[in-house]
Amino acid sequence: ATAATTAPNFVRGSLVLVAMLFTALDISNAVKQTLPDARHREISPIVRDLFDWYNETVSTGRAEVTREDVRRYFRDDAVMITNDKVKCSGIDAHFHHFQDIARKMSSLAVRPFEILVEEGNRAAGYYRIDFKDKEGKSGTVLDMAFWEFRDGKIARMVEVVDFVGPRVELESY
């Protein structure tokens, strides 16, 4: 393919993706209008509160993660899958995951959602995580995540991540 044919194909593909996103947002907004307000309010604050707590305490070094902190946001049987690989399963695994992040990072900041779509007990969001590792290298994680919630907590998280800058390898638990 030449540059003359690649650019129009990229633009056409990008327009299709944007159209799909807006269709998903329209459907999501229509669904939200049919849900009771109390049920809908339970979803996005869970993840937003998790990100705020992490940014305000752990990423600044003002506090360490405890199992009680993790239990506040995740169900006992919660599973996290990253790039098609199980990273965490259960409270202890999530606890060790957060400890692994703290060991490998000198700073980390979860940015606000760029996109957040919610439907029923599920949500999908795109966001970025800026970091500096212990060796002083800075980068950004591009994260597209899908969450399922039960009983006001995260039951399952499936994410696809990519890195701008150095990769950070985290253990699976």
GROMACS .gro file of C-alpha atoms in nm:
model
  173
    1ALA     CA    1   0.000   0.000   0.000
    2THR     CA    2   0.119   0.347  -0.079
    3ALA     CA    3   0.090   0.654   0.139
    4ALA     CA    4  -0.186   0.776  -0.093
    5THR     CA    5  -0.399   0.467  -0.023
    6THR     CA    6  -0.301   0.413   0.340
    7ALA     CA    7  -0.402   0.761   0.465
    8PRO     CA    8  -0.761   0.747   0.328
    9ASN     CA    9  -0.802   0.394   0.469
   10PHE     CA   10  -0.680   0.510   0.809
   11VAL     CA   11  -0.917   0.809   0.804
   12ARG     CA   12  -1.209   0.589   0.691
   13GLY     CA   13  -1.130   0.334   0.965
   14SER     CA   14  -1.101   0.609   1.226
   15LEU     CA   15  -1.437   0.754   1.123
   16VAL     CA   16  -1.598   0.411   1.155
   17LEU     CA   17  -1.455   0.374   1.508
   18VAL     CA   18  -1.580   0.720   1.608
   19ALA     CA   19  -1.925   0.639   1.467
   20MET     CA   20  -1.930   0.312   1.665
   21LEU     CA   21  -1.830   0.495   1.985
   22PHE     CA   22  -2.107   0.752   1.946
   23THR     CA   23  -2.357   0.476   1.872
   24ALA     CA   24  -2.244   0.296   2.190
   25LEU     CA   25  -2.275   0.621   2.387
   26ASP     CA   26  -2.627   0.680   2.250
   27ILE     CA   27  -2.730   0.326   2.341
   28SER     CA   28  -2.569   0.360   2.684
   29ASN     CA   29  -2.750   0.689   2.748
   30ALA     CA   30  -3.080   0.533   2.643
   31VAL     CA   31  -3.018   0.240   2.878
   32LYS     CA   32  -2.928   0.475   3.163
   33GLN     CA   33  -3.264   0.648   3.128
   34THR     CA   34  -3.440   0.314   3.185
   35LEU     CA   35  -3.240   0.223   3.496
   36PRO     CA   36  -3.336   0.333   3.844
   37ASP     CA   37  -3.112   0.621   3.953
   38ALA     CA   38  -2.989   0.439   4.265
   39ARG     CA   39  -2.863   0.140   4.066
   40HIS     CA   40  -2.686   0.356   3.808
   41ARG     CA   41  -2.506   0.570   4.068
   42GLU     CA   42  -2.335   0.262   4.211
   43ILE     CA   43  -2.119   0.191   3.906
   44SER     CA   44  -1.873   0.464   3.803
   45PRO     CA   45  -1.807   0.603   4.153
   46ILE     CA   46  -1.654   0.269   4.252
   47VAL     CA   47  -1.374   0.299   3.996
   48ARG     CA   48  -1.342   0.678   4.028
   49ASP     CA   49  -1.309   0.644   4.407
   50LEU     CA   50  -1.048   0.369   4.361
   51PHE     CA   51  -0.843   0.593   4.128
   52ASP     CA   52  -0.880   0.896   4.360
   53TRP     CA   53  -0.777   0.692   4.665
   54TYR     CA   54  -0.476   0.555   4.478
   55ASN     CA   55  -0.369   0.898   4.348
   56GLU     CA   56  -0.411   1.067   4.688
   57THR     CA   57  -0.241   0.806   4.905
   58VAL     CA   58  -0.046   0.522   4.753
   59SER     CA   59   0.103   0.694   4.448
   60THR     CA   60   0.227   0.982   4.663
   61GLY     CA   61   0.383   0.751   4.922
   62ARG     CA   62   0.159   0.884   5.201
   63ALA     CA   63   0.009   0.545   5.270
   64GLU     CA   64   0.059   0.180   5.194
   65VAL     CA   65  -0.207  -0.048   5.057
   66THR     CA   66  -0.380  -0.274   5.307
   67ARG     CA   67  -0.600  -0.574   5.242
   68GLU     CA   68  -0.888  -0.372   5.389
   69ASP     CA   69  -0.828  -0.102   5.125
   70VAL     CA   70  -0.843  -0.362   4.849
   71ARG     CA   71  -1.155  -0.522   4.999
   72ARG     CA   72  -1.327  -0.181   4.991
   73TYR     CA   73  -1.317  -0.184   4.609
   74PHE     CA   74  -1.289  -0.550   4.506
   75ARG     CA   75  -1.503  -0.855   4.583
   76ASP     CA   76  -1.327  -1.145   4.754
   77ASP     CA   77  -1.345  -1.342   4.428
   78ALA     CA   78  -1.252  -1.050   4.196
   79VAL     CA   79  -1.046  -1.133   3.887
   80MET     CA   80  -0.823  -0.897   3.685
   81ILE     CA   81  -0.722  -0.999   3.333
   82THR     CA   82  -0.459  -0.792   3.152
   83ASN     CA   83  -0.381  -0.845   2.784
   84ASP     CA   84  -0.553  -1.185   2.794
   85LYS     CA   85  -0.359  -1.306   3.101
   86VAL     CA   86  -0.498  -1.345   3.453
   87LYS     CA   87  -0.304  -1.098   3.669
   88CYS     CA   88  -0.498  -1.125   3.994
   89SER     CA   89  -0.761  -1.351   4.142
   90GLY     CA   90  -0.888  -1.275   4.491
   91ILE     CA   91  -0.815  -1.010   4.754
   92ASP     CA   92  -0.466  -1.133   4.842
   93ALA     CA   93  -0.367  -1.134   4.475
   94HIS     CA   94  -0.491  -0.778   4.425
   95PHE     CA   95  -0.314  -0.674   4.744
   96HIS     CA   96   0.016  -0.819   4.614
   97HIS     CA   97  -0.047  -0.654   4.275
   98PHE     CA   98  -0.068  -0.311   4.441
   99GLN     CA   99   0.245  -0.389   4.642
  100ASP     CA  100   0.426  -0.490   4.321
  101ILE     CA  101   0.331  -0.156   4.164
  102ALA     CA  102   0.458   0.033   4.469
  103ARG     CA  103   0.788  -0.159   4.464
  104LYS     CA  104   0.853  -0.083   4.097
  105MET     CA  105   0.732   0.280   4.079
  106SER     CA  106   0.864   0.599   4.230
  107SER     CA  107   0.550   0.784   4.115
  108LEU     CA  108   0.225   0.701   3.944
  109ALA     CA  109  -0.085   0.905   3.857
  110VAL     CA  110  -0.408   0.769   3.713
  111ARG     CA  111  -0.556   1.037   3.488
  112PRO     CA  112  -0.931   1.102   3.466
  113PHE     CA  113  -1.131   0.896   3.219
  114GLU     CA  114  -1.117   1.012   2.859
  115ILE     CA  115  -1.409   0.782   2.776
  116LEU     CA  116  -1.649   0.609   3.016
  117VAL     CA  117  -1.951   0.410   2.904
  118GLU     CA  118  -2.181   0.237   3.153
  119GLU     CA  119  -2.462  -0.011   3.112
  120GLY     CA  120  -2.632  -0.197   3.394
  121ASN     CA  121  -2.366  -0.353   3.616
  122ARG     CA  122  -2.088  -0.302   3.360
  123ALA     CA  123  -1.864  -0.015   3.257
  124ALA     CA  124  -1.590   0.041   3.001
  125GLY     CA  125  -1.335   0.318   3.020
  126TYR     CA  126  -1.028   0.452   2.849
  127TYR     CA  127  -0.769   0.628   3.062
  128ARG     CA  128  -0.396   0.684   3.096
  129ILE     CA  129  -0.157   0.618   3.382
  130ASP     CA  130   0.158   0.830   3.400
  131PHE     CA  131   0.449   0.676   3.586
  132LYS     CA  132   0.813   0.701   3.676
  133ASP     CA  133   0.982   0.374   3.763
  134LYS     CA  134   1.246   0.323   4.034
  135GLU     CA  135   1.520   0.360   3.770
  136GLY     CA  136   1.392   0.711   3.685
  137LYS     CA  137   1.237   0.621   3.348
  138SER     CA  138   0.902   0.786   3.273
  139GLY     CA  139   0.619   0.655   3.061
  140THR     CA  140   0.246   0.627   3.016
  141VAL     CA  141   0.018   0.325   3.023
  142LEU     CA  142  -0.272   0.343   2.777
  143ASP     CA  143  -0.554   0.144   2.938
  144MET     CA  144  -0.888   0.031   2.796
  145ALA     CA  145  -1.068  -0.149   3.075
  146PHE     CA  146  -1.399  -0.328   3.116
  147TRP     CA  147  -1.547  -0.380   3.463
  148GLU     CA  148  -1.829  -0.594   3.599
  149PHE     CA  149  -1.971  -0.501   3.939
  150ARG     CA  150  -2.159  -0.702   4.201
  151ASP     CA  151  -2.267  -0.590   4.545
  152GLY     CA  152  -2.115  -0.244   4.494
  153LYS     CA  153  -1.764  -0.378   4.421
  154ILE     CA  154  -1.549  -0.478   4.126
  155ALA     CA  155  -1.609  -0.844   4.043
  156ARG     CA  156  -1.410  -0.863   3.719
  157MET     CA  157  -1.177  -0.634   3.530
  158VAL     CA  158  -1.054  -0.708   3.180
  159GLU     CA  159  -0.805  -0.460   3.037
  160VAL     CA  160  -0.597  -0.412   2.729
  161VAL     CA  161  -0.287  -0.203   2.795
  162ASP     CA  162  -0.003  -0.063   2.591
  163PHE     CA  163   0.295   0.148   2.692
  164VAL     CA  164   0.435   0.476   2.567
  165GLY     CA  165   0.793   0.468   2.688
  166PRO     CA  166   0.937   0.186   2.898
  167ARG     CA  167   0.730  -0.126   2.969
  168VAL     CA  168   0.669  -0.220   3.328
  169GLU     CA  169   0.637  -0.592   3.387
  170LEU     CA  170   0.411  -0.675   3.681
  171GLU     CA  171   0.382  -1.018   3.834
  172SER     CA  172   0.070  -1.234   3.818
  173TYR     CA  173  -0.083  -1.352   4.144
   0.00000   0.00000   0.00000
